[in-house]
mmCIF file of C-alpha atoms in Angstrom:
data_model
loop_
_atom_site.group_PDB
_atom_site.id
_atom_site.type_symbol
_atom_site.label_atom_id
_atom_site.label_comp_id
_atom_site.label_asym_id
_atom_site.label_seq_id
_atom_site.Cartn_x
_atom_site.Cartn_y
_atom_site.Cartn_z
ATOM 1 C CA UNK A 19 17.097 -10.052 5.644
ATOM 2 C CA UNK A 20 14.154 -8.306 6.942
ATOM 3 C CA UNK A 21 11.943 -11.557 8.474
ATOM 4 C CA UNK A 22 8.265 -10.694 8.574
ATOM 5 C CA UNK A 23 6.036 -13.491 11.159
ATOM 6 C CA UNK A 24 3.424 -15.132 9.466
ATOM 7 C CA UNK A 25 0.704 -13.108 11.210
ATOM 8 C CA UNK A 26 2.080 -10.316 10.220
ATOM 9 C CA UNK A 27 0.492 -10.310 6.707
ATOM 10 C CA UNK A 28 -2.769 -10.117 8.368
ATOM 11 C CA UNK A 29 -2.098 -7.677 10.725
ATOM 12 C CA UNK A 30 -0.387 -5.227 8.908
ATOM 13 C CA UNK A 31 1.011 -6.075 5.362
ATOM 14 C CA UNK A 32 -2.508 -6.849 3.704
ATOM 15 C CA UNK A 33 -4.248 -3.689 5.575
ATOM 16 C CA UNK A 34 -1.217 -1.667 4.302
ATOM 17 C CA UNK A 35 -1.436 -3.481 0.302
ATOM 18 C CA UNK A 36 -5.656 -2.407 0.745
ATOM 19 C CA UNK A 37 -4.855 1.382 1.657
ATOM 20 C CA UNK A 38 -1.823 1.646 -0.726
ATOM 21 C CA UNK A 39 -3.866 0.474 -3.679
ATOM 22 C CA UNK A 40 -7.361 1.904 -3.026
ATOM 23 C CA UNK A 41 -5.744 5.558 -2.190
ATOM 24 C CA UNK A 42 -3.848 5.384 -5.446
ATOM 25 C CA UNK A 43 -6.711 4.083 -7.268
ATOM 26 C CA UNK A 44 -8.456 6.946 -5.549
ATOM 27 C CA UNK A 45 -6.322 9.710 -6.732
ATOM 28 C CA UNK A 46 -6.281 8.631 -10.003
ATOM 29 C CA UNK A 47 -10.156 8.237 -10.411
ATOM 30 C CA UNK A 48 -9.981 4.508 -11.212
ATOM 31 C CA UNK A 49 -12.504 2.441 -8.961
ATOM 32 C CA UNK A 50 -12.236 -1.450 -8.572
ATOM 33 C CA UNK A 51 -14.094 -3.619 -6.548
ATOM 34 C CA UNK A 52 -12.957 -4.110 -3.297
ATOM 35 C CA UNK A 53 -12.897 -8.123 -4.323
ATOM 36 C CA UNK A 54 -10.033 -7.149 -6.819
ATOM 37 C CA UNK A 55 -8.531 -5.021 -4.104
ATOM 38 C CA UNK A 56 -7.970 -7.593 -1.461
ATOM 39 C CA UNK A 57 -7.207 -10.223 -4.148
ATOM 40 C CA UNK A 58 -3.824 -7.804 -5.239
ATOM 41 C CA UNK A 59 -3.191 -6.806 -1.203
ATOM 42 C CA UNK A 60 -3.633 -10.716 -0.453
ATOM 43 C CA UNK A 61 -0.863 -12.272 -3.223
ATOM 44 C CA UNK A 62 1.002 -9.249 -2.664
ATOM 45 C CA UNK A 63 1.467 -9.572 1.064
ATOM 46 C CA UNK A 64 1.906 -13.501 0.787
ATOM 47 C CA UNK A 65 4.746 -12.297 -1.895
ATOM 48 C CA UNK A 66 5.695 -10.162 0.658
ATOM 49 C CA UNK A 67 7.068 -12.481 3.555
ATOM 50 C CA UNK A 68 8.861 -15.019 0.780
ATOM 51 C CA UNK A 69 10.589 -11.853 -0.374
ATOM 52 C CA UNK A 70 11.501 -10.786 3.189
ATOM 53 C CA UNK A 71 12.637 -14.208 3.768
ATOM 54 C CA UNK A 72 15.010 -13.959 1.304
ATOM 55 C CA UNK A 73 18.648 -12.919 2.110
ATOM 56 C CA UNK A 74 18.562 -9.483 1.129
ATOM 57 C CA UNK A 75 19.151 -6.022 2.707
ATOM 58 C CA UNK A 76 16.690 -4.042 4.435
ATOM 59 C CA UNK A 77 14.663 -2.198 2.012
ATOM 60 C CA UNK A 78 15.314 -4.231 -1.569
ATOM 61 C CA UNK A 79 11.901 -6.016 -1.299
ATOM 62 C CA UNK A 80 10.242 -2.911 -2.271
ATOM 63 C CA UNK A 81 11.682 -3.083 -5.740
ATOM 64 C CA UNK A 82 10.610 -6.073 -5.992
ATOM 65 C CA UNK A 83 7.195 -5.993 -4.288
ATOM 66 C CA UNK A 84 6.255 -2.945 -6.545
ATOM 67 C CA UNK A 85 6.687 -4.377 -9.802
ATOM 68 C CA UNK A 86 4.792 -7.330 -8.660
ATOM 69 C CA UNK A 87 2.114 -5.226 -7.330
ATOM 70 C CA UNK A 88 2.121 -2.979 -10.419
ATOM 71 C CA UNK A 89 1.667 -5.984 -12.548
ATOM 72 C CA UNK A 90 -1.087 -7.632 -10.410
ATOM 73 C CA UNK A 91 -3.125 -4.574 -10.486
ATOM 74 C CA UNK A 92 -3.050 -4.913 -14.447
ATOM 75 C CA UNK A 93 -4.312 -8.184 -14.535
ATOM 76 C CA UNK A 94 -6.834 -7.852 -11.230
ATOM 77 C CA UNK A 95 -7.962 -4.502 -12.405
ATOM 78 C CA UNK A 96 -7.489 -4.422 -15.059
ATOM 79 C CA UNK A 97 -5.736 -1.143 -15.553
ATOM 80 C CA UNK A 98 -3.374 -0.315 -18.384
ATOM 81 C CA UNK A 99 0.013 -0.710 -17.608
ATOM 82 C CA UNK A 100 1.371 2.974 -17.354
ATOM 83 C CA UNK A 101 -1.675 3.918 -15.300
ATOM 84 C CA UNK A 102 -1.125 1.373 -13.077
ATOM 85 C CA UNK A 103 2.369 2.639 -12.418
ATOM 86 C CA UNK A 104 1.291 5.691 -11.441
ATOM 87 C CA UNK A 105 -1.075 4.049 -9.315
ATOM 88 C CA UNK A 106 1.163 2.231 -7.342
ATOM 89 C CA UNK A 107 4.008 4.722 -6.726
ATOM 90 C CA UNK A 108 1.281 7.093 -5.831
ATOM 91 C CA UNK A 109 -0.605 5.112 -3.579
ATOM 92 C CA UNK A 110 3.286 4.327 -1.943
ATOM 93 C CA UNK A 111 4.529 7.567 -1.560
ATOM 94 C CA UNK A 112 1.465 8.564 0.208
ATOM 95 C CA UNK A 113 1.888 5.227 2.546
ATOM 96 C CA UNK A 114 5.480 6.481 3.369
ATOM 97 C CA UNK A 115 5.370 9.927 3.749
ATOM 98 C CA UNK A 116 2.355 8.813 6.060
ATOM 99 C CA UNK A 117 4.915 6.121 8.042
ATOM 100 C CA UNK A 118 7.290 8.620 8.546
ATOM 101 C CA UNK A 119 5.448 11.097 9.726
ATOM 102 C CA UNK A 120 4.087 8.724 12.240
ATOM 103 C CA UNK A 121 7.006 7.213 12.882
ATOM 104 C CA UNK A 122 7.993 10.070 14.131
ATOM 105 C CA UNK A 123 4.708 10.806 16.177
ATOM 106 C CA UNK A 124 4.627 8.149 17.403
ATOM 107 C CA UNK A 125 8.108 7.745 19.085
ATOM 108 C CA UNK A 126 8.139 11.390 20.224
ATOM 109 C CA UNK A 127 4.856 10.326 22.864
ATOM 110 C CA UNK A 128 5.693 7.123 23.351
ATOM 111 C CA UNK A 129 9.405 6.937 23.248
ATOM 112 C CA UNK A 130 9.377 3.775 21.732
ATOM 113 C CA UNK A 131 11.181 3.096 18.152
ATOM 114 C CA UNK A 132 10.015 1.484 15.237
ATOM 115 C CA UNK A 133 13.327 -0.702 16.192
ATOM 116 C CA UNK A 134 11.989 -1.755 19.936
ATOM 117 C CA UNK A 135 8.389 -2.232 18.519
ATOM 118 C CA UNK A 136 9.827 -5.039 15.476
ATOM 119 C CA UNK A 137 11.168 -7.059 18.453
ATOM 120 C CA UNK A 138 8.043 -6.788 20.594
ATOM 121 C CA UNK A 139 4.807 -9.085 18.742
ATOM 122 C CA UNK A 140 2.583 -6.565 20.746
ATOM 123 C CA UNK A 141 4.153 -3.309 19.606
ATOM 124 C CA UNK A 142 4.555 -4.336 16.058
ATOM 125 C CA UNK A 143 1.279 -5.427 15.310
ATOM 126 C CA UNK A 144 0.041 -1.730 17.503
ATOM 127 C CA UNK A 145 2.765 0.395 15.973
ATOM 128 C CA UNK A 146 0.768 0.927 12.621
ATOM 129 C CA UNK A 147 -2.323 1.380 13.637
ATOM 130 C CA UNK A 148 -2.691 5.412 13.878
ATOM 131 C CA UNK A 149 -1.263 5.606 10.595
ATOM 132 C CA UNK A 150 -3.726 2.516 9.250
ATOM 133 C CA UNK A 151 -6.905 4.526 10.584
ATOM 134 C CA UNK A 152 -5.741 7.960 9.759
ATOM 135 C CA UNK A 153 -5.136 6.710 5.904
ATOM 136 C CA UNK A 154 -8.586 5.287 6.224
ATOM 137 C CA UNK A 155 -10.109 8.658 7.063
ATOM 138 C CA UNK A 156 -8.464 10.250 4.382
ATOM 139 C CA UNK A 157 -9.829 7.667 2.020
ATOM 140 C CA UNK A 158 -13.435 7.973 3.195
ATOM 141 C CA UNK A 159 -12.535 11.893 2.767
ATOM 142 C CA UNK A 160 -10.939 11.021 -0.684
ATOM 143 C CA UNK A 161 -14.290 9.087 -1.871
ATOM 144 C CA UNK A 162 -16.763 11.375 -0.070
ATOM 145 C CA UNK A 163 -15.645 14.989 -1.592
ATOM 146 C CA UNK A 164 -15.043 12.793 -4.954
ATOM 147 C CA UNK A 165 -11.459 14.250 -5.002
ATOM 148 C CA UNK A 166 -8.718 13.466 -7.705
ATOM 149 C CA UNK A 167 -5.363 14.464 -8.244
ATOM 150 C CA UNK A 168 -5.512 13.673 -11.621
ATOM 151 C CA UNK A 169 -8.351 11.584 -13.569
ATOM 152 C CA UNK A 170 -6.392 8.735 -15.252
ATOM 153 C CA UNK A 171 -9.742 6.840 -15.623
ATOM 154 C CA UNK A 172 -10.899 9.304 -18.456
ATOM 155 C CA UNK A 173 -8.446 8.938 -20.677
ATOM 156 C CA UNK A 174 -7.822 6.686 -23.032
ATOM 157 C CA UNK A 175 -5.638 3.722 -22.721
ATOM 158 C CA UNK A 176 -2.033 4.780 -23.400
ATOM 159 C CA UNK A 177 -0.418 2.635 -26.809
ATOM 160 C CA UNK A 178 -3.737 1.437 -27.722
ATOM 161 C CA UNK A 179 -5.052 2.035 -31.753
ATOM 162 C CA UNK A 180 -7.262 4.740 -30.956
ATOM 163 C CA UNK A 181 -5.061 6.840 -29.845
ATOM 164 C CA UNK A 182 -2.913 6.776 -33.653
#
């Protein structure tokens, strides 16, 4: 069981949900409203600490946070399914390469673990934040240079009758 505090979905599980979904959304050329954003990151990070709640090893509420997320982005979105997928795995690879990374950083200078900094409500809400505003650069550096990995937004929607 991986217990989340309550204020922990303001601190850092919705600011997380927002960069997760907008980056993926980025790199995929959709673009939602940032009302439809924080509407997924908000029931997603309130799913979030019931799921954590739950008796269940470290790490399982990802698979079920994702599909949640995944579908919520269809609905919110309005995305089709596939692309939504895509979205979502993107935008959390990108989020945990990101963590590791600094993770790591962050320990090396500081010498404190991600480990001390869950047990300490100062740390864990602080731990984050590098990551949180570094992501946020490379959004604003996503959106300003217009840059794409791949432009899911052009194409059309995947299983639909146009496509037969």
């Amino acid at each position: 069981m991986d217990s989340m505090p309550f204020y922990m979905i303001f601190f850092q599980s919705i600011p997380e949900t927002i960069i997760l979904v907008t980056l993926g959304l980025n790199l995929t050329g959709f673009r939602s409203s940032w009302r439809q954003i924080l509407v997924v990151a908000v029931l997603v990070s309130l799913s979030s600490y019931f799921i954590r709640a739950m008796p269940l090893p470290p790490g399982i509420n990802v698979f079920l946070q994702l599909p949640l997320m995944i579908i919520l982005i269809v609905l919110i979105c309005r995305i089709p399914l596939v692309y939504a997928m895509v979205v979502s795995f993107l935008g959390f690879i990108c989020i945990s390469l990101t963590e590791t990374i600094f993770n790591s950083i962050i320990f090396f200078i500081t010498g404190i673990s991600v480990q001390e900094a869950m047990v300490n409500p100062l740390w864990r809400i602080i731990y984050p934040v590098p990551e949180f505003i570094f992501l946020i650069i490379v959004i604003l550096i996503i959106n300003h240079y217009d840059i794409v990995l791949y432009d899911f937004s052009q194409l059309p929607e995947i299983g639909s009758e146009k496509n037969e």
